[in-house]
Short mmCIF file of C-alpha atoms in Angstrom, two decimals:
data_model
loop_
_atom_site.label_atom_id
_atom_site.label_comp_id
_atom_site.label_asym_id
_atom_site.label_seq_id
_atom_site.Cartn_x
_atom_site.Cartn_y
_atom_site.Cartn_z
CA MET A 17 16.87 -11.45 -15.40
CA ALA A 18 20.24 -12.96 -16.32
CA GLU A 19 20.80 -10.19 -18.87
CA THR A 20 19.90 -7.59 -16.25
CA VAL A 21 22.33 -9.10 -13.75
CA SER A 22 25.09 -9.08 -16.38
CA TRP A 23 24.39 -5.42 -17.14
CA LEU A 24 24.37 -4.45 -13.46
CA THR A 25 27.51 -6.47 -12.75
CA HIS A 26 29.44 -4.38 -15.26
CA CYS A 27 27.95 -1.10 -14.01
CA ASP A 28 30.30 0.51 -11.50
CA THR A 29 28.96 4.06 -11.57
CA LEU A 30 25.44 5.46 -11.75
CA PRO A 31 24.30 7.94 -14.40
CA PRO A 32 23.61 11.37 -12.82
CA ASP A 33 19.82 11.10 -13.16
CA VAL A 34 19.81 7.61 -11.61
CA GLU A 35 22.03 8.72 -8.74
CA ALA A 36 19.74 11.69 -8.11
CA ARG A 37 16.68 9.44 -8.06
CA ALA A 38 18.41 6.96 -5.74
CA ARG A 39 19.26 9.78 -3.32
CA LEU A 40 15.62 10.92 -3.26
CA LEU A 41 14.46 7.35 -2.71
CA LEU A 42 16.95 6.96 0.12
CA LEU A 43 15.79 10.18 1.79
CA ASP A 44 12.08 9.50 1.36
CA THR A 45 12.22 5.93 2.65
CA PHE A 46 14.38 6.96 5.59
CA GLY A 47 11.82 9.62 6.47
CA CYS A 48 9.02 7.06 6.41
CA LEU A 49 11.16 4.79 8.60
CA ILE A 50 11.78 7.47 11.25
CA ALA A 51 8.11 8.44 11.32
CA GLY A 52 7.04 4.81 11.54
CA LEU A 53 9.10 4.28 14.67
CA ARG A 54 6.90 6.73 16.57
CA HIS A 55 4.15 4.12 16.70
CA ARG A 56 3.94 2.09 19.89
CA GLU A 57 3.52 -1.19 17.99
CA ALA A 58 6.71 -0.55 16.00
CA GLN A 59 8.59 0.17 19.21
CA ASP A 60 7.21 -3.03 20.74
CA LEU A 61 8.44 -4.96 17.70
CA GLY A 62 11.88 -3.44 18.12
CA ARG A 63 12.07 -4.46 21.78
CA ALA A 64 10.90 -7.97 20.88
CA LEU A 65 13.61 -8.23 18.20
CA HIS A 66 16.15 -7.09 20.77
CA SER A 67 15.56 -10.35 22.66
CA SER A 68 17.14 -12.37 19.85
CA MET A 69 19.03 -9.78 17.78
CA ALA A 70 20.58 -7.39 20.29
CA GLY A 71 23.37 -5.19 18.99
CA ASP A 72 24.64 -1.64 18.72
CA VAL A 73 22.74 -0.34 15.67
CA ALA A 74 19.96 2.07 16.67
CA TRP A 75 17.90 4.17 14.27
CA PRO A 76 17.99 7.95 14.86
CA GLY A 77 15.36 8.85 17.44
CA SER A 78 15.30 5.30 18.83
CA ASP A 79 17.19 3.76 21.76
CA ILE A 80 16.66 0.14 20.66
CA GLY A 81 20.05 -1.38 19.83
CA LEU A 82 19.98 -4.25 17.37
CA ALA A 83 22.30 -6.33 15.25
CA PRO A 84 22.36 -5.18 11.61
CA ALA A 85 19.85 -7.83 10.48
CA GLY A 86 17.52 -6.94 13.34
CA ALA A 87 17.82 -3.23 12.59
CA ALA A 88 17.07 -3.95 8.93
CA ALA A 89 13.94 -5.88 9.88
CA LEU A 90 12.70 -3.18 12.26
CA GLY A 91 13.48 -0.43 9.76
CA ALA A 92 11.63 -2.21 6.95
CA ALA A 93 8.55 -2.69 9.12
CA ALA A 94 8.62 0.93 10.29
CA ALA A 95 9.09 2.32 6.79
CA CYS A 96 5.69 1.01 5.66
CA TRP A 97 3.81 1.73 8.92
CA ASP A 98 2.20 4.94 7.64
CA GLU A 99 1.81 3.53 4.09
CA ALA A 100 3.61 6.56 2.67
CA CYS A 101 6.61 4.82 1.09
CA GLU A 102 7.57 4.57 -2.56
CA GLY A 103 6.40 2.22 -5.27
CA HIS A 104 6.69 1.08 -8.86
CA ALA A 105 3.47 0.77 -10.86
CA SER A 106 4.39 -2.05 -13.24
CA ALA A 107 5.99 -4.02 -10.38
CA HIS A 108 2.76 -3.55 -8.41
CA GLY A 109 4.72 -2.96 -5.24
CA ARG A 110 7.61 -1.09 -3.65
CA PRO A 111 11.03 -2.46 -4.63
CA GLY A 112 12.99 -0.06 -2.42
CA LEU A 113 11.00 -0.56 0.79
CA PRO A 114 13.15 -3.28 2.43
CA ILE A 115 16.35 -2.41 0.56
CA VAL A 116 16.95 1.04 2.05
CA PRO A 117 16.80 0.01 5.73
CA THR A 118 18.83 -3.13 5.02
CA LEU A 119 21.67 -1.25 3.35
CA LEU A 120 21.72 1.50 5.97
CA ALA A 121 21.77 -1.07 8.79
CA LEU A 122 24.60 -3.00 7.13
CA CYS A 123 26.58 0.24 6.69
CA ALA A 124 26.05 1.49 10.25
CA ARG A 125 29.31 -0.01 11.52
CA ARG A 126 31.21 -0.26 8.24
CA ASP A 127 33.27 2.21 6.22
CA THR A 128 31.12 1.77 3.14
CA SER A 129 30.90 4.94 1.06
CA LEU A 130 27.65 6.66 0.25
CA GLY A 131 28.42 6.07 -3.42
CA ASP A 132 28.70 2.32 -2.91
CA LEU A 133 25.46 2.31 -0.93
CA LEU A 134 23.67 4.15 -3.75
CA LEU A 135 25.07 1.70 -6.32
CA ALA A 136 23.86 -1.24 -4.23
CA LEU A 137 20.47 0.44 -3.77
CA ALA A 138 20.03 0.95 -7.52
CA THR A 139 21.16 -2.63 -8.17
CA GLY A 140 18.65 -4.06 -5.72
CA TYR A 141 15.88 -1.83 -7.02
CA GLU A 142 16.43 -2.96 -10.62
CA ILE A 143 16.28 -6.62 -9.60
CA GLY A 144 13.30 -6.09 -7.31
CA ALA A 145 11.29 -4.15 -9.88
CA ARG A 146 11.78 -6.88 -12.48
CA ALA A 147 10.95 -9.59 -9.95
CA GLY A 148 7.71 -7.76 -9.20
CA GLN A 149 6.89 -7.53 -12.89
CA ALA A 150 7.43 -11.29 -13.21
CA TRP A 151 5.86 -12.45 -9.92
CA ARG A 152 2.22 -11.46 -10.46
CA ILE A 153 0.34 -12.56 -7.36
CA PRO A 154 -3.33 -13.60 -7.46
CA ALA A 155 -6.11 -11.95 -5.49
CA GLY A 156 -5.99 -12.62 -1.76
CA LEU A 157 -2.21 -12.24 -1.52
CA HIS A 158 -0.12 -9.19 -0.69
CA VAL A 159 3.01 -8.15 -2.55
CA ASP A 160 5.09 -7.13 0.47
CA GLY A 161 7.52 -9.77 1.65
CA SER A 162 7.35 -11.86 -1.51
CA TRP A 163 9.52 -10.91 -4.50
CA HIS A 164 11.10 -8.03 -2.51
CA SER A 165 13.61 -10.46 -1.03
CA LEU A 166 15.34 -10.78 -4.43
CA GLY A 167 16.04 -7.06 -4.47
CA VAL A 168 17.40 -7.13 -0.93
CA ALA A 169 19.55 -10.15 -1.78
CA ALA A 170 21.04 -8.41 -4.81
CA ALA A 171 21.69 -5.16 -2.93
CA ALA A 172 23.22 -6.82 0.14
CA ALA A 173 25.33 -9.16 -1.98
CA ARG A 174 26.77 -6.31 -4.01
CA LEU A 175 27.49 -4.27 -0.89
CA LEU A 176 29.10 -7.05 1.13
CA SER A 177 30.66 -9.36 -1.46
CA GLY A 178 30.83 -7.55 -4.78
CA PRO A 179 29.06 -7.87 -8.17
CA ALA A 180 29.89 -11.57 -8.64
CA ALA A 181 27.65 -12.45 -5.69
CA ILE A 182 24.51 -10.83 -7.14
CA GLN A 183 23.35 -13.77 -9.28
CA PRO A 184 23.80 -16.53 -6.68
CA ALA A 185 22.12 -14.38 -4.01
CA ILE A 186 19.12 -13.83 -6.29
CA GLU A 187 18.83 -17.55 -6.98
CA ALA A 188 18.97 -18.33 -3.26
CA ALA A 189 16.10 -15.92 -2.57
CA ALA A 190 14.09 -17.09 -5.59
CA CYS A 191 14.16 -20.67 -4.24
CA GLN A 192 12.10 -19.55 -1.24
CA VAL A 193 9.84 -16.66 -2.23
CA PRO A 194 7.10 -16.65 0.40
CA ALA A 195 3.39 -16.02 -0.11
CA SER A 196 2.01 -13.14 1.97
CA LEU A 197 -1.71 -12.99 2.71
CA TYR A 198 -3.87 -9.88 2.38
CA LEU A 199 -5.91 -11.25 5.29
CA PRO A 200 -4.24 -9.18 8.08
CA ILE A 201 -5.21 -5.94 6.32
CA ALA A 202 -8.83 -7.02 6.03
CA GLU A 203 -8.77 -7.98 9.72
CA GLY A 204 -6.97 -4.79 10.75
CA SER A 205 -3.74 -6.44 11.94
CA VAL A 206 -0.37 -4.67 11.74
CA VAL A 207 1.35 -8.04 11.32
CA ARG A 208 1.26 -7.08 7.62
CA ASN A 209 4.05 -4.64 8.41
CA THR A 210 6.36 -7.54 9.25
CA TYR A 211 6.20 -8.72 5.62
CA ALA A 212 8.80 -6.16 4.57
CA ALA A 213 10.90 -7.19 7.59
CA HIS A 214 10.74 -10.80 6.37
CA ALA A 215 12.00 -9.70 2.95
CA ALA A 216 14.92 -7.92 4.60
CA LEU A 217 15.87 -10.96 6.65
CA LEU A 218 15.48 -13.40 3.74
CA GLY A 219 17.51 -11.12 1.48
CA VAL A 220 20.33 -10.90 4.03
CA LEU A 221 20.26 -14.67 4.49
CA SER A 222 20.41 -15.22 0.72
CA SER A 223 23.31 -12.80 0.47
CA ALA A 224 25.11 -14.74 3.20
CA ALA A 225 24.57 -17.99 1.31
CA ALA A 226 26.17 -16.44 -1.76
CA GLN A 227 29.03 -15.09 0.36
CA ALA A 228 29.55 -18.57 1.76
CA GLY A 229 30.02 -19.88 -1.77
CA PHE A 230 26.99 -22.16 -1.86
CA THR A 231 26.19 -23.67 -5.25
CA MET A 232 22.93 -22.26 -6.56
CA PRO A 233 20.46 -23.57 -9.14
CA ASP A 234 19.73 -21.58 -12.26
CA GLY A 235 16.28 -20.25 -13.17
CA ALA A 236 14.70 -20.50 -9.72
CA LEU A 237 12.39 -17.52 -10.34
CA ASP A 238 11.01 -19.07 -13.53
CA GLU A 239 10.55 -22.40 -11.76
CA GLY A 240 8.73 -20.67 -8.93
CA ARG A 241 6.42 -18.87 -11.36
CA ARG A 242 5.48 -22.19 -12.94
CA ARG A 243 5.01 -24.20 -9.75
CA VAL A 244 3.66 -21.62 -7.30
CA LEU A 245 1.75 -19.17 -9.50
CA GLN A 246 0.96 -21.54 -12.39
CA LEU A 247 2.36 -18.95 -14.81
CA THR A 248 3.76 -20.55 -17.94
CA GLU A 249 4.12 -17.60 -20.33
CA PRO A 250 7.44 -15.71 -20.33
CA ALA A 251 7.53 -12.79 -17.94
CA GLN A 252 7.36 -9.30 -19.47
CA VAL A 253 9.95 -7.23 -17.63
CA THR A 254 11.93 -4.05 -18.20
CA GLY A 255 14.85 -4.76 -20.51
CA ALA A 256 18.48 -4.81 -19.45
CA GLY A 257 20.07 -1.39 -19.68
CA GLU A 258 16.83 0.45 -18.87
CA TRP A 259 16.71 1.99 -15.40
CA ALA A 260 13.41 0.97 -13.79
CA ILE A 261 14.18 3.20 -10.81
CA LEU A 262 13.44 6.20 -13.03
CA ASP A 263 9.89 4.90 -13.46
CA GLY A 264 9.26 4.54 -9.74
CA TYR A 265 7.10 6.94 -7.76
CA LEU A 266 7.23 8.68 -4.40
CA LYS A 267 4.01 9.38 -2.52
CA PRO A 268 2.71 12.80 -1.50
CA PHE A 269 0.01 11.15 0.63
CA ALA A 270 -0.07 8.45 3.30
CA GLY A 271 -2.16 5.60 1.95
CA VAL A 272 -2.08 2.96 -0.77
CA ARG A 273 -1.25 4.49 -4.15
CA HIS A 274 -4.60 3.41 -5.59
CA THR A 275 -6.34 5.84 -3.22
CA HIS A 276 -4.34 8.86 -4.36
CA TYR A 277 -6.33 9.54 -7.51
CA GLY A 278 -9.57 9.91 -5.60
CA VAL A 279 -7.79 11.97 -2.94
CA ASP A 280 -6.38 14.35 -5.55
CA ALA A 281 -9.86 14.75 -7.04
CA ALA A 282 -11.30 15.40 -3.58
CA LEU A 283 -8.75 18.11 -2.84
CA ARG A 284 -9.63 19.85 -6.10
CA LEU A 285 -13.35 19.61 -5.35
CA ARG A 286 -12.83 21.22 -1.95
CA GLN A 287 -11.74 24.36 -3.78
CA ARG A 288 -14.94 24.62 -5.80
CA PRO A 289 -17.39 27.43 -4.97
CA GLY A 290 -20.19 26.21 -2.76
CA PHE A 291 -18.38 23.15 -1.41
CA SER A 292 -18.84 22.27 2.22
CA ALA A 293 -18.42 18.86 3.79
CA ASP A 294 -21.65 19.45 5.72
CA LYS A 295 -23.58 19.90 2.44
CA VAL A 296 -22.52 16.57 0.93
CA ARG A 297 -25.45 14.22 0.32
CA GLY A 298 -23.81 11.64 -1.91
CA ILE A 299 -20.42 10.66 -3.30
CA VAL A 300 -19.62 8.46 -6.30
CA LEU A 301 -16.08 7.26 -6.90
CA GLU A 302 -15.48 5.67 -10.30
CA THR A 303 -12.16 3.86 -10.61
CA TYR A 304 -10.31 0.91 -12.08
CA ALA A 305 -10.78 -2.71 -11.04
CA GLU A 306 -7.48 -3.25 -9.24
CA ALA A 307 -8.07 -0.27 -6.97
CA ALA A 308 -11.51 -1.50 -5.92
CA ARG A 309 -10.27 -5.05 -5.41
CA TYR A 310 -7.24 -4.08 -3.37
CA CYS A 311 -8.64 -1.13 -1.41
CA GLY A 312 -12.29 -1.96 -0.88
CA ASN A 313 -12.29 -1.87 2.93
CA ARG A 314 -15.37 -0.08 4.28
CA ALA A 315 -15.98 1.52 7.69
CA PRO A 316 -12.36 0.81 8.75
CA ARG A 317 -11.76 0.17 12.45
CA THR A 318 -7.95 0.29 12.44
CA ALA A 319 -5.32 2.42 10.73
CA ILE A 320 -4.13 -0.28 8.37
CA GLN A 321 -7.68 -0.97 7.19
CA ALA A 322 -8.11 2.76 6.55
CA GLN A 323 -4.81 2.96 4.67
CA PHE A 324 -6.26 0.39 2.27
CA SER A 325 -9.67 2.04 1.92
CA LEU A 326 -10.71 4.09 -1.11
CA SER A 327 -13.78 5.36 0.70
CA TYR A 328 -11.92 6.42 3.85
CA ALA A 329 -9.14 8.18 1.95
CA LEU A 330 -11.68 10.12 -0.09
CA ALA A 331 -13.74 11.10 2.96
CA ALA A 332 -10.68 12.10 5.00
CA ALA A 333 -9.35 14.26 2.17
CA LEU A 334 -12.70 16.03 1.80
CA VAL A 335 -12.84 16.80 5.52
CA LEU A 336 -9.17 17.40 6.36
CA GLY A 337 -7.87 18.81 3.10
CA ASP A 338 -4.95 16.40 3.35
CA LEU A 339 -4.09 12.72 3.76
CA GLY A 340 -1.07 12.47 6.00
CA PRO A 341 -0.19 10.01 8.78
CA GLU A 342 -2.35 12.03 11.15
CA ALA A 343 -5.46 11.02 9.19
CA TYR A 344 -5.23 7.58 10.79
CA ASP A 345 -4.76 8.70 14.41
CA ASN A 346 -7.77 8.25 16.70
CA LEU A 347 -9.68 6.51 13.92
CA GLY A 348 -13.42 6.90 14.30
CA ALA A 349 -13.20 10.07 16.40
CA ASN A 350 -14.06 12.33 13.45
CA ALA A 351 -17.81 12.07 12.89
CA SER A 352 -17.64 14.04 9.62
CA ILE A 353 -15.19 11.58 8.07
CA ALA A 354 -17.28 8.63 9.22
CA ARG A 355 -20.43 10.16 7.72
CA LEU A 356 -18.85 10.87 4.35
CA GLU A 357 -17.15 7.46 4.21
CA GLY A 358 -20.55 5.85 4.55
CA LEU A 359 -21.88 7.91 1.63
CA VAL A 360 -19.21 6.81 -0.85
CA GLU A 361 -20.42 4.56 -3.66
CA ILE A 362 -17.58 2.83 -5.50
CA ARG A 363 -18.12 1.99 -9.15
CA VAL A 364 -15.68 0.06 -11.29
CA ASP A 365 -15.14 0.97 -14.92
CA PRO A 366 -14.15 -2.37 -16.51
CA SER A 367 -12.83 -0.60 -19.59
CA GLN A 368 -10.34 1.47 -17.61
CA VAL A 369 -6.90 -0.08 -17.95
CA HIS A 370 -4.85 2.84 -16.62
CA ARG A 371 -4.83 4.32 -13.14
CA GLY A 372 -7.17 7.23 -12.50
CA SER A 373 -10.43 8.09 -10.75
CA GLN A 374 -13.48 10.29 -11.11
CA VAL A 375 -15.30 11.70 -8.11
CA ALA A 376 -18.79 13.20 -8.20
CA ILE A 377 -20.20 14.90 -5.10
CA ASP A 378 -23.85 15.80 -4.60
CA ILE A 379 -24.09 18.93 -2.44
CA GLY A 380 -27.82 19.35 -2.89
CA ALA A 381 -27.90 22.39 -5.14
CA ALA A 382 -25.35 20.94 -7.55
CA VAL A 383 -23.22 17.91 -8.41
CA LEU A 384 -19.51 18.65 -8.46
CA SER A 385 -17.30 16.35 -10.52
CA GLU A 386 -13.56 15.97 -11.05
CA ARG A 387 -11.50 13.41 -12.94
CA VAL A 388 -7.82 12.73 -12.18
CA GLU A 389 -5.61 10.69 -14.48
CA SER A 390 -2.25 11.56 -12.92
CA VAL A 391 -1.09 12.45 -9.42
CA ALA A 392 2.13 13.76 -7.92
CA GLY A 393 4.82 11.12 -8.23
CA ASP A 394 3.57 9.68 -11.52
CA LEU A 395 5.89 9.78 -14.53
CA ALA A 396 4.04 12.82 -15.85
CA ARG A 397 4.25 14.62 -12.48
CA PRO A 398 7.37 13.50 -10.59
CA MET A 399 7.79 14.95 -7.11
CA SER A 400 10.45 17.63 -7.06
CA GLU A 401 13.38 17.59 -4.68
CA ASP A 402 11.76 20.41 -2.69
CA GLU A 403 8.53 18.44 -2.37
CA VAL A 404 10.41 15.35 -1.17
CA VAL A 405 12.36 17.41 1.37
CA GLN A 406 9.16 19.03 2.63
CA LYS A 407 7.62 15.60 3.13
CA PHE A 408 10.77 14.37 4.87
CA ASN A 409 10.74 17.34 7.23
CA ARG A 410 7.06 16.83 7.97
CA PHE A 411 7.60 13.18 8.83
CA THR A 412 10.83 13.48 10.81
CA THR A 413 10.88 16.87 12.55
CA PRO A 414 8.44 15.78 15.30
CA VAL A 415 10.86 12.93 16.11
CA LEU A 416 14.30 14.41 15.43
CA GLY A 417 13.82 18.16 15.53
CA ALA A 418 14.23 20.55 12.60
CA ARG A 419 18.01 20.88 12.78
CA HIS A 420 18.66 17.12 12.88
CA ALA A 421 16.19 16.49 10.05
CA ALA A 422 17.82 19.18 7.90
CA ALA A 423 21.28 17.70 8.49
CA ILE A 424 20.17 14.24 7.36
CA ALA A 425 18.44 15.64 4.26
CA ALA A 426 21.54 17.60 3.31
CA PHE A 427 23.75 14.55 3.78
CA PHE A 428 21.65 12.19 1.65
CA LEU A 429 21.14 14.73 -1.13
CA ARG A 430 24.44 16.63 -1.17
CA ALA A 431 27.21 14.59 0.45
CA ALA A 432 30.03 13.48 -1.84
CA PRO A 433 29.86 9.82 -2.89
CA GLY A 434 33.10 9.14 -1.05
CA GLN A 435 31.66 10.09 2.34
CA PRO A 436 31.04 7.16 4.75
CA ALA A 437 27.35 6.22 4.61
CA ARG A 438 27.31 5.61 8.37
CA ARG A 439 27.60 9.34 8.98
CA CYS A 440 23.81 9.57 8.75
CA PHE A 441 23.66 7.84 12.16
CA ALA A 442 25.95 10.42 13.77
CA LEU A 443 24.37 13.64 12.50
CA SER A 444 22.50 15.87 14.93
#
């Protein structure tokens, strides 16, 4: 990590491909944030934060004014509400999730340039991805809200205090990496969505400690790995000078990434001659162990349980021909989805070390089968700019309107680096 910090400290401009990827990440996460704020629970959280963090930063489409830290927390929670935000496979999480809303909130009343925001975003992402690679949580815990705070700390420190503050901010965050339970997801509680908000707040606090000139220990992340996770072997992380952000993925579907392989297979099977959801008599999903362990929720009662359910995602895709945020509205009202979800048999292939799934569907007269090893967003099939913009428009137009959504997309993707980042709050 020290070598990575040294490399990033001396990096004052982004390579064109990294800048392009950072712009897409910024746009995609912002779209997830705006869409997440349509949920009543997210709005309630915003009003509750207003009680202690009132200010004049309000997200587009929202009238809840918050201080920058409060806006960062609300934005981070909202961005993961539909479970459609980005991720990084080897980090086993989403490094950019809390960073994007934090940086935008901090820039809302500052003259920070878009170029400086993108540089801070890439810096935080590189630190966060490596922290995720090093901080391998055991079963029963959730990645959100844990190592993400290091990425936020690095990004905020660079933005507010300059490159020299990156290392001390990281150390401050590494001294207090929290453990986040998977339990709320299993119980159907949206309190899980506050984990990313916690990372935003802890990252901002750590950045402030660095700005204040506090003396920091060295090697806090390694010490935490030994004491908290009982990990003694050296962490295997992306080397300094290699841009991990280029290995990250964006999601075409709303739902945990592990579900996407079965969903992609289901969408292909729907196109087969003779397919009809009413004809289905049995479904077998064969997948890898991590997917079954992390997304094994059956007969989900709430949206967050369904977002972490292989069986629900597969059934919804077969019935709806899609897996967007709408798939989780009025959960339980679609009898066809409920019937197919109950038919799904999940089998784990212990020899499968890479992501991928095979789906076999018994329609009585035949068994239809499809195997998917790669989905949109993977390294072999990165989402194009047009696909990301289409997703952004789908998520934000119902909230902002088509013209406002198009203006924001154009700004994030085309505006000159010297433009003030806060302009995204004034577009209409």
